[in-house]
Short mmCIF file of C-alpha atoms and ligand atoms in Angstrom, two decimals:
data_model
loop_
_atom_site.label_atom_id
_atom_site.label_comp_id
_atom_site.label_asym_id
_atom_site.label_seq_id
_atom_site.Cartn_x
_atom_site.Cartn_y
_atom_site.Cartn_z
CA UNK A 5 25.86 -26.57 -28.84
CA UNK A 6 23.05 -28.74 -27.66
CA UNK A 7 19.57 -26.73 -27.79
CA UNK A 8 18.23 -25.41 -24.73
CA UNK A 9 14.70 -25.52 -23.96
CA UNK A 10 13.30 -21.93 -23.47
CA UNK A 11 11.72 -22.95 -20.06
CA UNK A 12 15.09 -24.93 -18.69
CA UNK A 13 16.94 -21.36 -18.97
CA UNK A 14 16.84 -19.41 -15.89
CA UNK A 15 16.13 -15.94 -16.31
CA UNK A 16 17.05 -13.13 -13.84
CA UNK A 17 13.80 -11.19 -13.62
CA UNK A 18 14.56 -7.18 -13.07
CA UNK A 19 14.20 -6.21 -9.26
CA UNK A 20 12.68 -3.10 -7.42
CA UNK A 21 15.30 -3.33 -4.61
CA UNK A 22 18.17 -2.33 -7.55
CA UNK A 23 18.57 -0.56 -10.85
CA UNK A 24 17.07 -3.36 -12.60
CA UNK A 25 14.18 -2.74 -11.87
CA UNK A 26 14.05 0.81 -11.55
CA UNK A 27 13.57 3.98 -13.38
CA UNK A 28 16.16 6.69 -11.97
CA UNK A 29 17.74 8.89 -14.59
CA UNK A 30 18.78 12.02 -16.11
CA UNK A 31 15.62 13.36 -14.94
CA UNK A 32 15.90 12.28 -10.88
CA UNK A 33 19.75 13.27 -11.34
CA UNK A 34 19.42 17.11 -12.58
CA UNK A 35 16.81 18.19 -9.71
CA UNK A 36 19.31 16.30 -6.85
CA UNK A 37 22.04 18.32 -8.42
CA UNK A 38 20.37 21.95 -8.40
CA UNK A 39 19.05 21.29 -4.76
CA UNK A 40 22.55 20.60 -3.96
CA UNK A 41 23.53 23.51 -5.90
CA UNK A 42 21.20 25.52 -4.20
CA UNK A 43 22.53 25.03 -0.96
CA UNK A 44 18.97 24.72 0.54
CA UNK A 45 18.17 21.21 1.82
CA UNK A 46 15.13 21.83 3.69
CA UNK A 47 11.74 22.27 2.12
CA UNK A 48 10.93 24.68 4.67
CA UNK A 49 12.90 26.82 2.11
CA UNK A 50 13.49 25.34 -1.08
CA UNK A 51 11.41 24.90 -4.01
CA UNK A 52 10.96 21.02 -4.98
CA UNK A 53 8.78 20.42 -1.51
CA UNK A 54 6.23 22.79 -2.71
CA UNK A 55 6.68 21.87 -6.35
CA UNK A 56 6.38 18.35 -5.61
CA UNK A 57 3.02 18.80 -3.88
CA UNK A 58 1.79 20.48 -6.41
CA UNK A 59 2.68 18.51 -9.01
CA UNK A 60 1.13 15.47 -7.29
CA UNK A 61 -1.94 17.29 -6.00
CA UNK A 62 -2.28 17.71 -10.36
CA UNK A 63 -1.86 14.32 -10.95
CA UNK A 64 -4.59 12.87 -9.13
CA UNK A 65 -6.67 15.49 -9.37
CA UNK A 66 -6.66 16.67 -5.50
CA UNK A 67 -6.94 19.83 -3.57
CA UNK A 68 -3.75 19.47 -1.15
CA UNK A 69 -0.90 17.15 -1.12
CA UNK A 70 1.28 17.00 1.28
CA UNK A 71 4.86 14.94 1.16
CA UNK A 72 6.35 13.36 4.30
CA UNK A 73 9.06 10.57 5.75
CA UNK A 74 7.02 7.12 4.89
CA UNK A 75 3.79 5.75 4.39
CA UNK A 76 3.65 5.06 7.88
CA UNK A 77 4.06 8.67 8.75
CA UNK A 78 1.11 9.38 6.13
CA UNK A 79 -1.16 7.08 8.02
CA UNK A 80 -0.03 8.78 11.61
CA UNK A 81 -0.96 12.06 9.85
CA UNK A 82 -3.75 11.05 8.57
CA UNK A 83 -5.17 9.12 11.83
CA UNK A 84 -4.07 12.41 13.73
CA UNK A 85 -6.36 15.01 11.71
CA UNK A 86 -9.14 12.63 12.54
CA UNK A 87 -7.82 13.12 16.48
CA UNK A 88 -9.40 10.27 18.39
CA UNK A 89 -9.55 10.01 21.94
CA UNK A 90 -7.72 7.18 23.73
CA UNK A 91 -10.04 4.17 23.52
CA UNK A 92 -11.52 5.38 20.32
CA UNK A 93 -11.69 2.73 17.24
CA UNK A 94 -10.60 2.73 14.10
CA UNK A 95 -11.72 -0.05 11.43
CA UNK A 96 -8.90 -1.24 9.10
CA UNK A 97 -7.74 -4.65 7.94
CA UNK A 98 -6.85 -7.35 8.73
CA UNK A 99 -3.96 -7.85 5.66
CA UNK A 100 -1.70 -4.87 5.85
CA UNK A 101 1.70 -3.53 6.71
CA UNK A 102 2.69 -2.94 10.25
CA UNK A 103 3.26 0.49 8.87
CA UNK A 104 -0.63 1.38 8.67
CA UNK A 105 -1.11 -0.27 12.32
CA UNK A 106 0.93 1.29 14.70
CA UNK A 107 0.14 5.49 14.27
CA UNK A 108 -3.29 3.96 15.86
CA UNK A 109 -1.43 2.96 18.83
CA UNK A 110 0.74 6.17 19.00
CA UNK A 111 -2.73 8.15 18.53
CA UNK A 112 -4.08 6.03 21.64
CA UNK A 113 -7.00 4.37 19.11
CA UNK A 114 -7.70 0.86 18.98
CA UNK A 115 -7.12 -0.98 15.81
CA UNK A 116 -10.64 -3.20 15.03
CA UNK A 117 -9.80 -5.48 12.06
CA UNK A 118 -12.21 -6.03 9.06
CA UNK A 119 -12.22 -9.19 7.62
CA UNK A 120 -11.26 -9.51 3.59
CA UNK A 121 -12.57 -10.80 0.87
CA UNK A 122 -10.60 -13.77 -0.16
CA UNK A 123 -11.14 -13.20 -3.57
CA UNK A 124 -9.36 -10.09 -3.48
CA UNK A 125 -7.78 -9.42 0.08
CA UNK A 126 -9.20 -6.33 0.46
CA UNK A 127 -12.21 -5.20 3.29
CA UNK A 128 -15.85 -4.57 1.72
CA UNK A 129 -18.53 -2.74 3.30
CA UNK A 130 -20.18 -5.65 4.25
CA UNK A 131 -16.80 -6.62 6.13
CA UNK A 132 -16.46 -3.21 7.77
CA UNK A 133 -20.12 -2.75 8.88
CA UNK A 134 -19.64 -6.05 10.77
CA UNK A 135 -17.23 -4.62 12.83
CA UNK A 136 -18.61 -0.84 13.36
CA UNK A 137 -19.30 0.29 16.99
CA UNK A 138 -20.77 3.11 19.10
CA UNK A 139 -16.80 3.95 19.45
CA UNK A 140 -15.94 3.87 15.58
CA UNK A 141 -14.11 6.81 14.76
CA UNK A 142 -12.55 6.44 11.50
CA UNK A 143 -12.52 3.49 9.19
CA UNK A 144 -9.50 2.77 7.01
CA UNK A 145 -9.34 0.94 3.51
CA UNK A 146 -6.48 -0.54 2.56
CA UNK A 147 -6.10 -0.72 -1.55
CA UNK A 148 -4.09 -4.10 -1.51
CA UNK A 149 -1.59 -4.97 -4.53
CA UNK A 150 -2.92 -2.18 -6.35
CA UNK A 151 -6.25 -3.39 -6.46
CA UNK A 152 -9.16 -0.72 -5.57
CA UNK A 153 -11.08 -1.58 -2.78
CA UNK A 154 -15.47 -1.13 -3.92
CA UNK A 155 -15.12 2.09 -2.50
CA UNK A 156 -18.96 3.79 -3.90
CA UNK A 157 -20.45 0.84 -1.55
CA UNK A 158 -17.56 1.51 1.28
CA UNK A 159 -18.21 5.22 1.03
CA UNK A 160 -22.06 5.22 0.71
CA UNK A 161 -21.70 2.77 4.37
CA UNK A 162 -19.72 6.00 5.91
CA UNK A 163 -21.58 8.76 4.41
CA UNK A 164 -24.49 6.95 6.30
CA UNK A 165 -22.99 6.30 9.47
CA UNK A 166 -20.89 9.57 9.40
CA UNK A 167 -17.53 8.31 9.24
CA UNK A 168 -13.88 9.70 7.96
CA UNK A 169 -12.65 7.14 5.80
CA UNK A 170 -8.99 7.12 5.11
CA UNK A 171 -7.43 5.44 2.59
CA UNK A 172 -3.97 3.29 2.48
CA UNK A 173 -2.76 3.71 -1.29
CA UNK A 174 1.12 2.76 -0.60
CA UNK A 175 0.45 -0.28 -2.91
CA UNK A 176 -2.06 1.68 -5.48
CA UNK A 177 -0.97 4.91 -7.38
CA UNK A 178 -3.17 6.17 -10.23
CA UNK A 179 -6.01 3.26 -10.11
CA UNK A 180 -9.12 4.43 -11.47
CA UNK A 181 -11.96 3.68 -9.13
CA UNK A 182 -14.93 4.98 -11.60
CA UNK A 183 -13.98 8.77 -12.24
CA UNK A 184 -11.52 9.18 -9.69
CA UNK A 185 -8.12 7.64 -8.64
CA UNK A 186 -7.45 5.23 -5.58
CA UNK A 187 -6.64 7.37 -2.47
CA UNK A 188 -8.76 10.16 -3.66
CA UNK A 189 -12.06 9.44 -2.84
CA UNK A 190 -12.10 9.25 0.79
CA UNK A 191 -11.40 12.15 3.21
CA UNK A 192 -7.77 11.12 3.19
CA UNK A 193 -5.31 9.20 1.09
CA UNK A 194 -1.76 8.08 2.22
CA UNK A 195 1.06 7.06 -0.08
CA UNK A 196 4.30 5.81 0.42
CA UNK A 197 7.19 6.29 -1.64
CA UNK A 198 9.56 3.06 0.15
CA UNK A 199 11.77 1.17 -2.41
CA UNK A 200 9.48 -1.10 -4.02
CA UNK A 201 6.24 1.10 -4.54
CA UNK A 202 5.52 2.65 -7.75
CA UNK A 203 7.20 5.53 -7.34
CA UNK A 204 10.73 5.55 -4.81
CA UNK A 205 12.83 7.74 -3.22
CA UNK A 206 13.82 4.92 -0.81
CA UNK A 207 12.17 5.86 2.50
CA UNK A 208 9.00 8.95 1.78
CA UNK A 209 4.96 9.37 1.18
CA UNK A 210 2.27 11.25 1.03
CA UNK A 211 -1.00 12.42 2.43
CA UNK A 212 -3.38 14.11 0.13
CA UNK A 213 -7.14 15.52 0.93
CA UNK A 214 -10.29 17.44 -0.84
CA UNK A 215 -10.59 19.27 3.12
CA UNK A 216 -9.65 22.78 3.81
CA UNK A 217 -9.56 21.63 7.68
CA UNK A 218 -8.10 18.37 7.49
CA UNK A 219 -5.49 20.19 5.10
CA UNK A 220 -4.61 22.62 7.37
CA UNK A 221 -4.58 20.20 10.50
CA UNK A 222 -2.27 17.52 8.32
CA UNK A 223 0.51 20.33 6.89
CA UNK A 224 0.40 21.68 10.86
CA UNK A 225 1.07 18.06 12.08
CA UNK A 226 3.83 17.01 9.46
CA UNK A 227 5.76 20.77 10.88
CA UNK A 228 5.74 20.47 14.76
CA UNK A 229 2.43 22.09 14.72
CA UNK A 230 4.48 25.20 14.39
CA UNK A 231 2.21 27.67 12.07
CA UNK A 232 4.26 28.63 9.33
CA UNK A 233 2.89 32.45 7.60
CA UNK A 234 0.58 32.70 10.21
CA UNK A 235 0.56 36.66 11.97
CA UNK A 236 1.25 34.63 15.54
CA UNK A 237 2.80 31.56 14.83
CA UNK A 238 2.99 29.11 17.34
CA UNK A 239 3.01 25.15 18.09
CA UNK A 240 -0.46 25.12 18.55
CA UNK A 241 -0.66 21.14 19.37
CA UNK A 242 1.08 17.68 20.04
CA UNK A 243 3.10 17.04 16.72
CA UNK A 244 5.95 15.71 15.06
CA UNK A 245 8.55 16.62 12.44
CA UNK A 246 7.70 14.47 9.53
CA UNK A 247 8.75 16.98 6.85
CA UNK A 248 11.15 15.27 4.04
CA UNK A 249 14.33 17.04 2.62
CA UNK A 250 14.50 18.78 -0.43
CA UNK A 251 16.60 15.92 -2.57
CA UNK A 252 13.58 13.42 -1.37
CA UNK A 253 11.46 16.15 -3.17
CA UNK A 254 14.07 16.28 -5.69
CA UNK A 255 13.88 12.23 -6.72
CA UNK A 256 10.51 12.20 -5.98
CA UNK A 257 9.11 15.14 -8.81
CA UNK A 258 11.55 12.89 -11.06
CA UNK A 259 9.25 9.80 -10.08
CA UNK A 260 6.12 11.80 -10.61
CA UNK A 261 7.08 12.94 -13.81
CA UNK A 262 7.02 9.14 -15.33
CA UNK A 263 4.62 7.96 -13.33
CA UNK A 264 1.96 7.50 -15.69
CA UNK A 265 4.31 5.09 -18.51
CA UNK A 266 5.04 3.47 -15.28
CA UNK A 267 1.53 2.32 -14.05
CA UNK A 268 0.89 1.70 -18.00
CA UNK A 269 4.06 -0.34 -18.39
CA UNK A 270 2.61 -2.50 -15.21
CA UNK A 271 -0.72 -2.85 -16.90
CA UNK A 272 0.53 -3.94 -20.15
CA UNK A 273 2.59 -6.91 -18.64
CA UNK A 274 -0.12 -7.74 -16.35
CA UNK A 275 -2.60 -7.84 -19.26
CA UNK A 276 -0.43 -10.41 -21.14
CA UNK A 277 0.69 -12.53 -17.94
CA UNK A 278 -3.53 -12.96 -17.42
CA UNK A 279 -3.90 -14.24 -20.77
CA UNK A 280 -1.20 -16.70 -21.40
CA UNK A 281 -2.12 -18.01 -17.53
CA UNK A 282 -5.93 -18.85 -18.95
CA UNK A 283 -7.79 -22.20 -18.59
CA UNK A 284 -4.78 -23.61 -15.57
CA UNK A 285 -7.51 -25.20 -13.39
CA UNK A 286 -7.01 -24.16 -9.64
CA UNK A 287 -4.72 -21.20 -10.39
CA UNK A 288 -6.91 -17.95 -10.81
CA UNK A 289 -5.60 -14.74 -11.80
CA UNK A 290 -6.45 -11.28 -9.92
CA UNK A 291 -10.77 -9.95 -9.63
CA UNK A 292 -10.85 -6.24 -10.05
CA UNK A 293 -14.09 -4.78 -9.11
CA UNK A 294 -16.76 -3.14 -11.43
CA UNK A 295 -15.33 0.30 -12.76
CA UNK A 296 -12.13 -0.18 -11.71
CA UNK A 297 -8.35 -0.73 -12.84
CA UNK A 298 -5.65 -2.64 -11.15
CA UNK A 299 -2.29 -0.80 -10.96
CA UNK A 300 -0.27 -4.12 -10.38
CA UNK A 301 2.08 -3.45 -7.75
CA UNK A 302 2.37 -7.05 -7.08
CA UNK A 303 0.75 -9.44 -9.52
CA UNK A 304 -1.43 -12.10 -7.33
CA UNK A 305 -2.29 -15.79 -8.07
CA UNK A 306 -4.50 -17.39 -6.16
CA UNK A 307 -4.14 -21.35 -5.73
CA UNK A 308 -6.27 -23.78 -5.04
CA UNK A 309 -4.63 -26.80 -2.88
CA UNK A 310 -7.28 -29.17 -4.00
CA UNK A 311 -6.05 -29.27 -7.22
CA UNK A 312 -2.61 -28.40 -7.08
CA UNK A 313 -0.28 -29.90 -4.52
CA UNK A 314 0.87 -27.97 -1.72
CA UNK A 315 -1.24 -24.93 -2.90
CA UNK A 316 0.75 -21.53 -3.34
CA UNK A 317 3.66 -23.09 -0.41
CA UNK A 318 4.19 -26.11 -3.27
CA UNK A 319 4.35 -23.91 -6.25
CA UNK A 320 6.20 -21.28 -5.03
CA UNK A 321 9.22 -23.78 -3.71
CA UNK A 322 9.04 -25.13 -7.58
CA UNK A 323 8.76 -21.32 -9.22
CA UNK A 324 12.19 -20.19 -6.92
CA UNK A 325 14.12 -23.00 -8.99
CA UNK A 326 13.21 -20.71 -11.79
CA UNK A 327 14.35 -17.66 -10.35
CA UNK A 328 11.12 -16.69 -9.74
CA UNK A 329 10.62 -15.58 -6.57
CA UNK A 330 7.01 -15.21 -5.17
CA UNK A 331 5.50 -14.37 -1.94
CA UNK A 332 3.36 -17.49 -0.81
CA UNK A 333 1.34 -16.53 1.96
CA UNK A 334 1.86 -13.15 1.64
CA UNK A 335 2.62 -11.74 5.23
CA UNK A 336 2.07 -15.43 5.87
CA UNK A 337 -0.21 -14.06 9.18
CA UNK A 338 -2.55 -11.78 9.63
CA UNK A 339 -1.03 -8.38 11.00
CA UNK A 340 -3.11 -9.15 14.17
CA UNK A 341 -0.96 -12.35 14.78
CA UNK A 342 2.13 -10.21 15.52
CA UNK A 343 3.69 -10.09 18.94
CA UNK A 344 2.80 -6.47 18.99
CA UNK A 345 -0.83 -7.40 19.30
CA UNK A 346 -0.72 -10.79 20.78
CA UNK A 347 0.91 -9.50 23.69
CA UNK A 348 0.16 -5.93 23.21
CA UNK A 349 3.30 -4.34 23.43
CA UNK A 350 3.06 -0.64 23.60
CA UNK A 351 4.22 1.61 26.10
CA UNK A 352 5.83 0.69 29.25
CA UNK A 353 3.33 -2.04 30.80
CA UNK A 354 0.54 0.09 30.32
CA UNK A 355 -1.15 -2.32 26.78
CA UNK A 356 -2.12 1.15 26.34
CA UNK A 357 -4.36 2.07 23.99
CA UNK A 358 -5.69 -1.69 24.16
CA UNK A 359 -6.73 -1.20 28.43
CA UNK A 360 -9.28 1.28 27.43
CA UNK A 361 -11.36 -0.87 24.91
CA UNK A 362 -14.12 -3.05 24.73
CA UNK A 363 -12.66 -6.74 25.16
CA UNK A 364 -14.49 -7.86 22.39
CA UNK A 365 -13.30 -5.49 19.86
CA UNK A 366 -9.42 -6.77 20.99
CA UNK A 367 -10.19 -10.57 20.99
CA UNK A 368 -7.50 -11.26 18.08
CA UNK A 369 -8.28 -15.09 17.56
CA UNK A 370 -7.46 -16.11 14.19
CA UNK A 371 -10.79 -18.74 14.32
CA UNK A 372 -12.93 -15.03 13.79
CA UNK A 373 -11.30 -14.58 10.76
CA UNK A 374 -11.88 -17.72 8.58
CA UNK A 375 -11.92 -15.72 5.61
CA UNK A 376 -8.40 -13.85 6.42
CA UNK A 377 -7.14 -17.19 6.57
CA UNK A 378 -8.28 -18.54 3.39
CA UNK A 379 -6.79 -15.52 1.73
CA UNK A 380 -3.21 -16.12 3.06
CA UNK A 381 -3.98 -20.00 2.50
CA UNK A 382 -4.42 -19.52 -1.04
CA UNK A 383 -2.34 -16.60 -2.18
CA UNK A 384 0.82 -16.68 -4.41
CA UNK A 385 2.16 -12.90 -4.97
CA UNK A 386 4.36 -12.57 -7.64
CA UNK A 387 6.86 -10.17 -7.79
CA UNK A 388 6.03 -7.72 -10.64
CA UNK A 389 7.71 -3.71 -11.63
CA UNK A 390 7.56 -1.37 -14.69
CA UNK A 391 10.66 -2.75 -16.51
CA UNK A 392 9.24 -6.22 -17.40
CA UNK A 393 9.19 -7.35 -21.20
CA UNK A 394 7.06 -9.66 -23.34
CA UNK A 395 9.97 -11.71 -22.80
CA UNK A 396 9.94 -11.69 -18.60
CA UNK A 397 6.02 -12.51 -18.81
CA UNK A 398 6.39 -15.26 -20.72
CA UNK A 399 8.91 -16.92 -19.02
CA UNK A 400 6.56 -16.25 -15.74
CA UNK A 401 3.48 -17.49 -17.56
CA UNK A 402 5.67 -21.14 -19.03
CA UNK A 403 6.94 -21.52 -15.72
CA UNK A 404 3.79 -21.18 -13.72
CA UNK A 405 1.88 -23.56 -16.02
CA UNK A 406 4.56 -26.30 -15.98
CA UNK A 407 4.92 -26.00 -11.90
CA UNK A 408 1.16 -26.36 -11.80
CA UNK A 409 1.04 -29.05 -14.07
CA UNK A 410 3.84 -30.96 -12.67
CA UNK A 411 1.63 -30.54 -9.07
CA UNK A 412 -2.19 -31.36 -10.17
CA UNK A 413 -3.51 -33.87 -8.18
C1 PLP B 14 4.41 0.12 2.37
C2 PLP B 14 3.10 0.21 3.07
C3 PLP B 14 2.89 1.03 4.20
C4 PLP B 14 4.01 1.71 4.95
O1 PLP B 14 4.78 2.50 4.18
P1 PLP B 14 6.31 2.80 4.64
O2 PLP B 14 6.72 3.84 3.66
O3 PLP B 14 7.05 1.52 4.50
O4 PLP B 14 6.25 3.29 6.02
C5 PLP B 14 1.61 1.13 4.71
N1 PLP B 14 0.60 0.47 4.17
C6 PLP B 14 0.76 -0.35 3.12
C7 PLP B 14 -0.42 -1.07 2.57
C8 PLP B 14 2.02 -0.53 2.55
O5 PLP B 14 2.18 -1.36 1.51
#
């Protein structure tokens, strides 16, 4: 047998869309089989709804947790306890999924994008003060990759200006941001639970809060608005049925429970891919800000096309040869790009909430976001989960610095 070279081997790398590169188990499979045992599906009645709250309200070291259908529901929820009136703003960014832009729409507010850092692709507070107005009415911080946003500079901006901040944590579970975790120093945090976040169970999230009032307002909104163990219940406002069913719950207190060794797992890998990628000129691995710790739910390169050919585009062609296969680009444009906002597609004809603001807050031109673009320009987003080995990393790391070596200028 003639000796293959480690790096000519192609290695399947494990996968968060499939078992490979997931953690269900004995644990996820007992609780699914005593809710169907049960009988009781709904959480309106079973146990693992409440549990599960509870259990994740513990974890991060919150007052009230509440589960729900997606991320996106979390940020609907969350946008609805702050209850703007149509025309209001809210600040978020300009790098995020559709999921944490339209519940602004359905709430009648006006999305008013942030620029990013292009170090890190997340807002600052220099980024969102920029963009503050007389209408601001809630700004939201998206933790991208599992990267804290500086949130003791973002919060000290609100504080001053009197301003909810909610925060997007679908990408971000247990970061530390000084003493606290991600998503749990603003007034609100939102979590999703869709197939490739930390924790899955396929299509779910989470809202969680420190506020008695925003509490109640977020549990009423997730049930119809219907007041469950009140003395005169009623639906006391405009609201939806986000609750999930008890086998999400079920899957999801299985996720919860290994949470922790899955976040470390992440870290570990991460910690080795940074060091074996050291001294590749033009290829940088990920900034974390002062006092805080990355969670890795995507492991991000960013390239520098001055030095390497074709920038992220060129290495990531080369790097799906290997199997490996990045993200160049990221969401390639900036969510404001979409047809959705370009031609502001909302309901009927109307461009509602967009024919009640101030023009100048709507004028989505990609030449006012020069940093956004550099961001995209330059990114490479690796894939990355809990169930890599020494052995996946390195065969990242080889592959990465032959690619960029076979493209330096
Ligand atoms: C995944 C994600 C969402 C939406 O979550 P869904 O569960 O897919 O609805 C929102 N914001 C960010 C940053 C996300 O990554």
């Amino acid at each position: 047998m003639t000796p293959v070279a480690k790096t000519e081997r192609l290695m399947m790398l494990p996968s968060d869309q499939d078992m490979s590169g997931r953690t269900f188990g004995p644990e996820e499979r007992k609780y699914v089989e005593e809710v169907l045992a049960s009988g009781t599906l709904t959480t309106t009645k079973g146990k693992f709804g409440r549990l599960l709250e509870q259990k994740f309200a513990e974890k991060l070291g919150v007052k009230y947790a509440y589960a729900c259908t997606s991320g996106s529901a979390a940020i609907h929820i969350a946008v609805a306890a702050v209850n703007p009136n149509p025309g209001d703003e809210i600040v978020t960014t300009s790098i995020t999924d559709m999921g944490a832009l339209t519940p602004l729409m359905y709430r009648g507010a006006v999305p008013v994008f942030a620029e990013v850092d292009p170090k890190t692709l997340n807002v600052t507070a220099k980024t969102i003060e920029a963009v503050l107005s007389e209408r601001t009415k809630a700004i939201i911080v998206t933790h991208l990759f599992g990267n804290p946003c500086e949130m003791d500079e973002i919060m000290a901006l609100a504080k001053e200006r009197n301003i909810p901040v909610i925060e997007d944590s679908a990408q971000t579970f247990m970061a530390k941001c000084g003493d606290k975790f991600a998503g749990t120093i603003g007034d609100i945090g939102c979590f999703s639970f869709q197939q490739g976040k930390h924790m899955t169970t396929g299509e779910g999230g989470m809202v969680v809060t420190n506020d008695d009032a925003i509490a109640r307002h977020m549990f009423l909104y997730i049930n119809k608005a219907w007041g469950y163990g009140d003395a005169n219940p009623d639906h006391y406002f405009m609201a939806l049925n986000y609750r999930v069913s008890e086998l999400q719950a079920a899957v999801a207190l299985g996720q919860l429970e290994k949470l922790e060794e899955c976040v470390a797992n992440r870290q570990r890998t991460a910690a080795m891919l940074a060091e074996l990628l050291k001294g590749i000129d033009g290829v940088e691995t990920p900034m974390i800000a002062n006092g805080s710790t990355h969670v890795y739910w995507k492991y991000c390169l960013t390239v520098d096309d001055t030095k390497i050919d074709g920038g992220s585009v060129g290495m990531a062609n080369l790097l799906k040869e290997k199997n490996i296969f990045s993200a160049p680009r990221y969401i390639v444009k900036p969510a404001f790009m979409c047809q959705v906002f370009q031609e502001k597609n909302t309901l009927g004809d109307s461009h509602f909430p967009f024919n009640l603001a101030r023009p100048e807050a709507v004028d989505y031109s990609m030449d006012k976001y020069p940093a956004t673009a550099k961001a995209l320009h330059d990114v490479l987003v690796l894939p990355w989960n809990e169930k890599y080995t020494e052995e996946h990393v390195r065969y990242i790391a080889d592959n990465v610095r032959i690619v960029a070596s076979k493209l330096r200028k």
